[in-house]
Amino acid sequence: MNMFEVEQFLTQYKEEMELTDSWLKERMNEVRNNHQFDPSSEELIFGARVAWRNSNRCIGRLFWKSLHVFDERDLEDEREIYEALLRHIKFATNNGKIKPVITVFKPGVVRIWNEQIIRYAGYETEKGILGDPSSITFTKVCQALGWHGEGTHFDVLPIVIQVDGREPSVFEIPKEYILEVPILHPHYKEFEELNLKWYAVPIISNLKLSIGGVEFQAAPFNGWYMGTEIGARNLADVGRYNMLPKVADLIGLNSSSNSSLWKDRALVELNIAVLHSFKEMGVSIVDHHTAAQQFKIFEQQEKEGNRQVTGDWKWLIPPMSPATTHIYHQPIANIIKKPNYFYQKAPDYELYLK
Ligand code: ARG
């Protein structure tokens, strides 16, 4: 245990929650006597929210105070952990009115192997790649663990849960838990021929939450999507679903000349389709212009709270029309504050890749 980090966190907690100096003194004594820092529920909630506030790559931080925290630190049974994840999915999905949620599991014991709780599989076949190319390695791991996908472009991967270094357990997510949005265009009817869809809730499950020196390796969290994540990256990147040539074809653009800006035009129509489809189905989503305006309000709010806003510029600028947002035009310091969410070493799946 790093007493310096514990004290730093509890001091921040005391100040922001307006507690007394004697509270801090007593709490520190308690930590010293226990020889460990076991955050209370209130400290955990505060820590998870501030970790979001400190997430330099996130444009959606205005809503940090609304993060809903499920404290599942008492679970050590794989199936019970799986059931807690289903509760997370259901509560966060909320029939489309997505709520920001985090579920915190026991540190040093629980590990989730998925990158996101809901994600599409990727397969290498003789006819080329099927599904999401970014999932190829993890899909192989799932197959080695006995899972078989249906073989579509949008097979949802199972959840892989490891407890205490034991063999990982594999659980399918029942279909009724997974809200998905078919991607259609408000004017180009032909979009339906592309048979595109995306899932509603991105639940990041491979980052660790660090609070007062305690590292929660399993603490999956979600917000709602910004349209460009799907329309300008997941469905558009050449190394992902690579749909721009197909979209261009569909709407009759001349893709033989770069200077026709066919990629840019296809990108705009694809992103219009993503935003339109989510809205039409009543699923929360934000466009990048609105998200940038919300980030501006976050900056003002932080200024009023006398806190420096830190950020990672190349992640905060949206991948479409970045210079139309204020974020593009101002520098931002990429200083790492804690609590925060961090990358961690990949789980031990080498064995399953032979
Ligand atoms: N960019 C990731 C994806 O497309 C999701 C990252 C988290 N995004 C969010 N809006 N909370 O799946």
CSV table of C-alpha atoms and ligand atoms in Angstrom, one decimal:
chain,number,residue,atom,x,y,z
A,1,MET,CA,0.0,0.0,0.0
A,2,ASN,CA,1.3,3.4,-1.0
A,3,MET,CA,0.3,5.7,2.0
A,4,PHE,CA,1.2,8.8,0.0
A,5,GLU,CA,-1.4,7.9,-2.7
A,6,VAL,CA,-4.0,7.0,0.0
A,7,GLU,CA,-3.5,10.3,1.8
A,8,GLN,CA,-3.6,12.2,-1.4
A,9,PHE,CA,-6.9,10.6,-2.4
A,10,LEU,CA,-8.6,10.9,1.0
A,11,THR,CA,-7.5,14.6,1.3
A,12,GLN,CA,-9.1,15.3,-2.1
A,13,TYR,CA,-12.2,13.4,-0.9
A,14,LYS,CA,-12.3,15.3,2.3
A,15,GLU,CA,-12.0,18.7,0.5
A,16,GLU,CA,-14.5,18.1,-2.3
A,17,MET,CA,-17.0,16.5,0.1
A,18,GLU,CA,-16.4,19.3,2.6
A,19,LEU,CA,-15.5,16.9,5.5
A,20,THR,CA,-13.4,18.0,8.5
A,21,ASP,CA,-9.7,17.6,9.2
A,22,SER,CA,-10.5,15.3,12.1
A,23,TRP,CA,-12.5,13.0,9.8
A,24,LEU,CA,-9.3,12.7,7.6
A,25,LYS,CA,-7.1,12.1,10.7
A,26,GLU,CA,-9.4,9.3,11.8
A,27,ARG,CA,-9.8,7.8,8.4
A,28,MET,CA,-6.0,7.7,7.9
A,29,ASN,CA,-5.6,6.0,11.3
A,30,GLU,CA,-8.1,3.4,10.3
A,31,VAL,CA,-6.2,2.7,7.1
A,32,ARG,CA,-2.9,2.4,9.0
A,33,ASN,CA,-4.5,0.0,11.5
A,34,ASN,CA,-6.0,-2.2,8.8
A,35,HIS,CA,-2.8,-2.2,6.8
A,36,GLN,CA,-4.9,-1.7,3.7
A,37,PHE,CA,-7.0,0.9,2.0
A,38,ASP,CA,-10.5,-0.5,1.4
A,39,PRO,CA,-12.5,2.4,0.0
A,40,SER,CA,-16.0,2.9,1.5
A,41,SER,CA,-18.9,2.9,-0.9
A,42,GLU,CA,-19.0,6.7,-0.9
A,43,GLU,CA,-15.2,6.9,-1.5
A,44,LEU,CA,-15.5,4.4,-4.4
A,45,ILE,CA,-18.4,6.4,-6.0
A,46,PHE,CA,-16.4,9.6,-5.7
A,47,GLY,CA,-13.2,8.0,-7.0
A,48,ALA,CA,-14.9,6.5,-10.0
A,49,ARG,CA,-16.6,9.8,-10.9
A,50,VAL,CA,-13.4,11.8,-10.5
A,51,ALA,CA,-11.5,9.2,-12.6
A,52,TRP,CA,-13.9,10.0,-15.4
A,53,ARG,CA,-13.5,13.8,-14.8
A,54,ASN,CA,-9.7,13.2,-15.2
A,55,SER,CA,-10.0,11.1,-18.4
A,56,ASN,CA,-8.0,13.2,-20.8
A,57,ARG,CA,-9.2,11.4,-23.9
A,58,CYS,CA,-12.9,11.8,-23.1
A,59,ILE,CA,-14.9,14.6,-24.7
A,60,GLY,CA,-18.0,13.6,-22.7
A,61,ARG,CA,-16.8,14.5,-19.2
A,62,LEU,CA,-19.4,17.2,-18.5
A,63,PHE,CA,-21.6,14.4,-17.1
A,64,TRP,CA,-19.0,13.0,-14.7
A,65,LYS,CA,-21.2,13.6,-11.6
A,66,SER,CA,-24.0,11.4,-13.1
A,67,LEU,CA,-22.0,8.2,-13.2
A,68,HIS,CA,-23.9,5.4,-11.5
A,69,VAL,CA,-21.7,3.1,-9.5
A,70,PHE,CA,-22.5,-0.6,-8.8
A,71,ASP,CA,-20.3,-1.9,-6.0
A,72,GLU,CA,-19.9,-5.6,-6.7
A,73,ARG,CA,-16.6,-6.1,-4.7
A,74,ASP,CA,-18.0,-9.0,-2.8
A,75,LEU,CA,-18.4,-11.3,-5.8
A,76,GLU,CA,-15.9,-14.1,-6.5
A,77,ASP,CA,-18.0,-16.5,-8.4
A,78,GLU,CA,-17.8,-16.4,-12.2
A,79,ARG,CA,-21.5,-16.9,-12.8
A,80,GLU,CA,-22.4,-14.2,-10.2
A,81,ILE,CA,-20.0,-11.8,-11.9
A,82,TYR,CA,-21.6,-12.6,-15.2
A,83,GLU,CA,-25.1,-11.9,-13.7
A,84,ALA,CA,-23.8,-8.6,-12.4
A,85,LEU,CA,-22.6,-7.7,-15.9
A,86,LEU,CA,-26.1,-8.5,-17.3
A,87,ARG,CA,-27.6,-6.2,-14.7
A,88,HIS,CA,-25.1,-3.5,-15.8
A,89,ILE,CA,-26.1,-3.9,-19.4
A,90,LYS,CA,-29.8,-3.8,-18.7
A,91,PHE,CA,-29.6,-0.8,-16.3
A,92,ALA,CA,-27.2,1.2,-18.6
A,93,THR,CA,-29.2,0.4,-21.8
A,94,ASN,CA,-32.4,1.6,-20.1
A,95,ASN,CA,-34.5,0.9,-23.2
A,96,GLY,CA,-32.3,3.3,-25.2
A,97,LYS,CA,-32.2,6.2,-22.7
A,98,ILE,CA,-28.6,5.2,-21.9
A,99,LYS,CA,-27.2,5.9,-18.4
A,100,PRO,CA,-23.5,6.2,-17.6
A,101,VAL,CA,-22.7,3.3,-15.4
A,102,ILE,CA,-19.6,1.5,-13.8
A,103,THR,CA,-19.5,-1.8,-12.1
A,104,VAL,CA,-16.6,-2.3,-9.7
A,105,PHE,CA,-15.3,-5.8,-9.0
A,106,LYS,CA,-12.8,-7.1,-6.4
A,107,PRO,CA,-9.3,-5.8,-7.1
A,108,GLY,CA,-6.6,-8.4,-7.7
A,109,VAL,CA,-9.1,-11.1,-8.1
A,110,VAL,CA,-11.5,-10.5,-11.0
A,111,ARG,CA,-10.4,-9.9,-14.6
A,112,ILE,CA,-12.6,-9.5,-17.7
A,113,TRP,CA,-10.8,-10.5,-20.9
A,114,ASN,CA,-13.1,-8.6,-23.3
A,115,GLU,CA,-12.1,-5.1,-24.5
A,116,GLN,CA,-15.8,-4.1,-24.4
A,117,ILE,CA,-18.6,-6.2,-22.9
A,118,ILE,CA,-20.5,-6.0,-26.2
A,119,ARG,CA,-18.3,-6.2,-29.2
A,120,TYR,CA,-18.5,-7.9,-32.6
A,121,ALA,CA,-16.3,-10.9,-33.5
A,122,GLY,CA,-13.8,-10.9,-36.4
A,123,TYR,CA,-12.8,-13.9,-38.4
A,124,GLU,CA,-10.1,-14.5,-41.0
A,125,THR,CA,-11.5,-16.7,-43.8
A,126,GLU,CA,-10.4,-17.7,-47.3
A,127,LYS,CA,-12.8,-15.1,-48.7
A,128,GLY,CA,-11.3,-12.3,-46.5
A,129,ILE,CA,-12.2,-10.9,-43.1
A,130,LEU,CA,-15.6,-11.4,-41.7
A,131,GLY,CA,-16.9,-9.0,-39.0
A,132,ASP,CA,-14.7,-6.6,-37.0
A,133,PRO,CA,-11.0,-7.0,-37.8
A,134,SER,CA,-10.1,-5.4,-34.5
A,135,SER,CA,-11.5,-8.5,-32.7
A,136,ILE,CA,-9.6,-11.2,-34.6
A,137,THR,CA,-7.2,-12.1,-31.8
A,138,PHE,CA,-9.8,-12.1,-29.0
A,139,THR,CA,-12.2,-14.1,-31.3
A,140,LYS,CA,-9.5,-16.8,-31.6
A,141,VAL,CA,-9.2,-16.9,-27.8
A,142,CYS,CA,-13.0,-17.4,-27.5
A,143,GLN,CA,-12.9,-20.2,-30.0
A,144,ALA,CA,-10.1,-21.9,-28.2
A,145,LEU,CA,-12.2,-21.7,-25.1
A,146,GLY,CA,-15.0,-23.6,-26.9
A,147,TRP,CA,-17.1,-20.8,-28.3
A,148,HIS,CA,-18.5,-20.9,-31.8
A,149,GLY,CA,-20.0,-17.8,-33.5
A,150,GLU,CA,-22.7,-17.9,-36.2
A,151,GLY,CA,-20.3,-16.5,-38.7
A,152,THR,CA,-22.1,-13.2,-39.6
A,153,HIS,CA,-20.4,-9.7,-39.7
A,154,PHE,CA,-22.0,-8.9,-36.4
A,155,ASP,CA,-21.7,-11.8,-34.0
A,156,VAL,CA,-21.6,-10.6,-30.5
A,157,LEU,CA,-18.7,-12.1,-28.6
A,158,PRO,CA,-19.2,-13.9,-25.3
A,159,ILE,CA,-18.0,-12.5,-22.0
A,160,VAL,CA,-14.8,-14.1,-20.7
A,161,ILE,CA,-14.3,-13.9,-16.9
A,162,GLN,CA,-11.3,-15.0,-15.0
A,163,VAL,CA,-11.2,-15.2,-11.2
A,164,ASP,CA,-8.1,-15.7,-9.1
A,165,GLY,CA,-6.0,-16.9,-12.0
A,166,ARG,CA,-8.3,-19.9,-12.6
A,167,GLU,CA,-9.3,-21.1,-16.1
A,168,PRO,CA,-11.5,-18.4,-17.6
A,169,SER,CA,-15.2,-19.0,-17.9
A,170,VAL,CA,-17.2,-18.1,-21.1
A,171,PHE,CA,-20.8,-16.8,-21.1
A,172,GLU,CA,-23.0,-15.8,-24.0
A,173,ILE,CA,-25.0,-12.6,-23.6
A,174,PRO,CA,-28.7,-13.4,-24.2
A,175,LYS,CA,-29.9,-11.6,-27.3
A,176,GLU,CA,-32.6,-9.7,-25.4
A,177,TYR,CA,-29.9,-7.8,-23.5
A,178,ILE,CA,-28.2,-6.4,-26.6
A,179,LEU,CA,-29.8,-3.3,-28.0
A,180,GLU,CA,-28.7,-2.8,-31.6
A,181,VAL,CA,-29.5,-0.1,-34.2
A,182,PRO,CA,-29.9,-0.9,-37.9
A,183,ILE,CA,-28.1,1.9,-39.9
A,184,LEU,CA,-30.5,3.6,-42.3
A,185,HIS,CA,-30.3,6.9,-44.1
A,186,PRO,CA,-33.0,9.5,-44.0
A,187,HIS,CA,-32.9,10.1,-47.8
A,188,TYR,CA,-30.8,7.4,-49.4
A,189,LYS,CA,-33.1,4.3,-49.2
A,190,GLU,CA,-30.4,2.2,-50.7
A,191,PHE,CA,-28.5,2.3,-47.4
A,192,GLU,CA,-30.5,-0.6,-46.1
A,193,GLU,CA,-28.7,-2.8,-48.7
A,194,LEU,CA,-25.5,-2.4,-46.7
A,195,ASN,CA,-27.1,-4.3,-43.8
A,196,LEU,CA,-25.2,-2.3,-41.3
A,197,LYS,CA,-26.0,-2.0,-37.6
A,198,TRP,CA,-24.2,-1.1,-34.4
A,199,TYR,CA,-24.8,-1.9,-30.7
A,200,ALA,CA,-26.1,0.9,-28.5
A,201,VAL,CA,-23.9,0.8,-25.4
A,202,PRO,CA,-20.0,0.8,-25.5
A,203,ILE,CA,-18.9,-0.8,-22.2
A,204,ILE,CA,-15.1,-0.5,-21.9
A,205,SER,CA,-13.9,-3.5,-19.8
A,206,ASN,CA,-10.1,-3.6,-20.3
A,207,LEU,CA,-9.1,-0.5,-18.4
A,208,LYS,CA,-8.2,-0.5,-14.7
A,209,LEU,CA,-9.6,2.1,-12.3
A,210,SER,CA,-7.0,3.5,-10.0
A,211,ILE,CA,-8.1,5.1,-6.7
A,212,GLY,CA,-5.8,6.0,-3.8
A,213,GLY,CA,-3.3,3.4,-5.1
A,214,VAL,CA,-5.9,0.6,-5.3
A,215,GLU,CA,-6.1,-0.8,-8.8
A,216,PHE,CA,-9.5,-2.2,-9.9
A,217,GLN,CA,-8.6,-4.4,-12.9
A,218,ALA,CA,-12.2,-5.2,-13.5
A,219,ALA,CA,-14.4,-2.0,-13.5
A,220,PRO,CA,-16.3,-1.9,-16.8
A,221,PHE,CA,-17.9,1.4,-17.5
A,222,ASN,CA,-20.0,3.0,-20.2
A,223,GLY,CA,-21.4,6.3,-21.5
A,224,TRP,CA,-23.4,6.7,-24.8
A,225,TYR,CA,-21.8,7.0,-28.2
A,226,MET,CA,-20.7,10.0,-30.1
A,227,GLY,CA,-21.8,9.4,-33.7
A,228,THR,CA,-18.3,9.7,-35.2
A,229,GLU,CA,-17.0,6.8,-33.1
A,230,ILE,CA,-19.3,4.6,-35.2
A,231,GLY,CA,-19.7,6.5,-38.5
A,232,ALA,CA,-16.1,7.9,-38.9
A,233,ARG,CA,-14.1,5.0,-37.3
A,234,ASN,CA,-15.8,1.7,-36.6
A,235,LEU,CA,-17.7,1.5,-39.9
A,236,ALA,CA,-15.3,3.7,-41.9
A,237,ASP,CA,-11.7,2.9,-41.0
A,238,VAL,CA,-9.9,0.8,-43.7
A,239,GLY,CA,-8.7,-1.5,-40.9
A,240,ARG,CA,-12.3,-1.9,-39.5
A,241,TYR,CA,-15.5,-2.3,-41.5
A,242,ASN,CA,-14.1,-0.1,-44.4
A,243,MET,CA,-17.5,1.0,-45.7
A,244,LEU,CA,-16.6,4.2,-47.5
A,245,PRO,CA,-16.2,2.7,-51.0
A,246,LYS,CA,-19.5,0.9,-50.7
A,247,VAL,CA,-21.3,4.0,-49.4
A,248,ALA,CA,-19.8,6.0,-52.3
A,249,ASP,CA,-21.0,3.4,-54.8
A,250,LEU,CA,-24.4,3.4,-53.3
A,251,ILE,CA,-25.0,7.1,-53.6
A,252,GLY,CA,-23.3,7.3,-57.0
A,253,LEU,CA,-20.1,9.1,-56.3
A,254,ASN,CA,-17.1,9.0,-58.6
A,255,SER,CA,-14.5,7.2,-56.6
A,256,SER,CA,-11.8,7.3,-59.3
A,257,SER,CA,-10.6,10.8,-58.4
A,258,ASN,CA,-9.4,11.8,-54.9
A,259,SER,CA,-10.2,15.4,-55.7
A,260,SER,CA,-13.9,14.6,-56.1
A,261,LEU,CA,-13.7,14.3,-52.3
A,262,TRP,CA,-15.8,11.1,-52.5
A,263,LYS,CA,-14.4,9.9,-49.3
A,264,ASP,CA,-15.4,13.0,-47.4
A,265,ARG,CA,-18.9,13.0,-49.0
A,266,ALA,CA,-19.4,9.3,-48.2
A,267,LEU,CA,-18.2,9.9,-44.6
A,268,VAL,CA,-20.7,12.7,-44.1
A,269,GLU,CA,-23.6,10.6,-45.4
A,270,LEU,CA,-22.6,7.6,-43.3
A,271,ASN,CA,-22.4,9.8,-40.2
A,272,ILE,CA,-25.8,11.3,-41.0
A,273,ALA,CA,-27.2,7.8,-41.2
A,274,VAL,CA,-25.7,6.8,-37.8
A,275,LEU,CA,-27.1,9.8,-36.0
A,276,HIS,CA,-30.5,9.5,-37.8
A,277,SER,CA,-30.8,5.8,-37.0
A,278,PHE,CA,-30.0,6.1,-33.3
A,279,LYS,CA,-32.4,9.1,-32.9
A,280,GLU,CA,-35.2,7.3,-34.8
A,281,MET,CA,-34.9,4.3,-32.5
A,282,GLY,CA,-34.8,6.5,-29.4
A,283,VAL,CA,-31.3,5.5,-28.5
A,284,SER,CA,-29.0,8.1,-26.9
A,285,ILE,CA,-26.2,9.4,-29.1
A,286,VAL,CA,-24.5,12.8,-29.4
A,287,ASP,CA,-23.1,14.5,-32.5
A,288,HIS,CA,-19.5,15.8,-32.4
A,289,HIS,CA,-20.6,19.5,-32.6
A,290,THR,CA,-22.9,19.1,-29.5
A,291,ALA,CA,-20.3,17.1,-27.7
A,292,ALA,CA,-17.7,19.8,-28.2
A,293,GLN,CA,-20.2,22.4,-26.9
A,294,GLN,CA,-20.7,20.3,-23.8
A,295,PHE,CA,-17.0,20.0,-23.4
A,296,LYS,CA,-16.8,23.8,-23.4
A,297,ILE,CA,-19.3,23.9,-20.6
A,298,PHE,CA,-17.2,21.3,-18.7
A,299,GLU,CA,-14.2,23.5,-19.1
A,300,GLN,CA,-16.1,26.5,-17.7
A,301,GLN,CA,-17.3,24.4,-14.8
A,302,GLU,CA,-13.9,23.2,-14.0
A,303,LYS,CA,-12.6,26.7,-14.1
A,304,GLU,CA,-15.2,27.8,-11.5
A,305,GLY,CA,-14.1,24.8,-9.4
A,306,ASN,CA,-10.4,26.1,-9.6
A,307,ARG,CA,-9.3,22.9,-11.3
A,308,GLN,CA,-7.1,22.7,-14.4
A,309,VAL,CA,-8.7,20.9,-17.3
A,310,THR,CA,-6.3,18.3,-18.7
A,311,GLY,CA,-6.7,16.6,-22.0
A,312,ASP,CA,-5.2,14.6,-24.8
A,313,TRP,CA,-5.7,16.9,-27.8
A,314,LYS,CA,-5.4,14.3,-30.5
A,315,TRP,CA,-8.1,12.2,-28.9
A,316,LEU,CA,-10.4,15.1,-28.0
A,317,ILE,CA,-10.7,16.5,-31.5
A,318,PRO,CA,-13.4,14.6,-33.4
A,319,PRO,CA,-12.3,12.6,-36.5
A,320,MET,CA,-14.6,14.6,-38.7
A,321,SER,CA,-14.3,18.3,-39.3
A,322,PRO,CA,-12.1,18.7,-36.2
A,323,ALA,CA,-11.4,22.4,-37.0
A,324,THR,CA,-15.1,23.3,-36.8
A,325,THR,CA,-14.9,22.7,-33.0
A,326,HIS,CA,-13.2,25.0,-30.5
A,327,ILE,CA,-11.2,22.1,-29.1
A,328,TYR,CA,-9.0,22.1,-32.3
A,329,HIS,CA,-8.0,25.7,-31.8
A,330,GLN,CA,-6.7,25.7,-28.2
A,331,PRO,CA,-3.8,23.9,-26.5
A,332,ILE,CA,-4.6,21.5,-23.6
A,333,ALA,CA,-2.2,20.0,-21.1
A,334,ASN,CA,-1.9,16.2,-21.2
A,335,ILE,CA,-1.1,15.9,-17.5
A,336,ILE,CA,-2.3,12.7,-15.8
A,337,LYS,CA,-4.2,13.2,-12.6
A,338,LYS,CA,-5.5,10.4,-10.3
A,339,PRO,CA,-8.0,8.8,-9.7
A,340,ASN,CA,-8.1,7.7,-13.4
A,341,TYR,CA,-8.6,4.9,-15.8
A,342,PHE,CA,-5.4,3.3,-17.2
A,343,TYR,CA,-4.4,0.7,-19.7
A,344,GLN,CA,-3.2,-2.5,-18.1
A,345,LYS,CA,-1.2,-5.5,-19.3
A,346,ALA,CA,-3.3,-7.8,-21.5
A,347,PRO,CA,-4.7,-10.9,-19.8
A,348,ASP,CA,-2.8,-14.2,-20.1
A,349,TYR,CA,-4.4,-15.5,-23.2
A,350,GLU,CA,-1.2,-16.5,-25.1
A,351,LEU,CA,-1.8,-20.1,-24.1
A,352,TYR,CA,-5.1,-20.1,-26.0
A,353,LEU,CA,-3.5,-18.8,-29.3
A,354,LYS,CA,-0.9,-21.6,-29.7
B,1,ARG,N1,-14.6,4.3,-29.5
B,1,ARG,C1,-15.1,3.1,-28.8
B,1,ARG,C2,-16.0,2.4,-29.8
B,1,ARG,O1,-16.3,2.9,-30.8
B,1,ARG,C3,-15.8,3.4,-27.5
B,1,ARG,C4,-15.1,4.3,-26.5
B,1,ARG,C5,-16.0,4.9,-25.5
B,1,ARG,N2,-16.9,5.8,-26.0
B,1,ARG,C6,-17.9,6.4,-25.4
B,1,ARG,N3,-18.7,7.1,-26.0
B,1,ARG,N4,-18.1,6.2,-24.1
B,1,ARG,O2,-16.5,1.3,-29.5
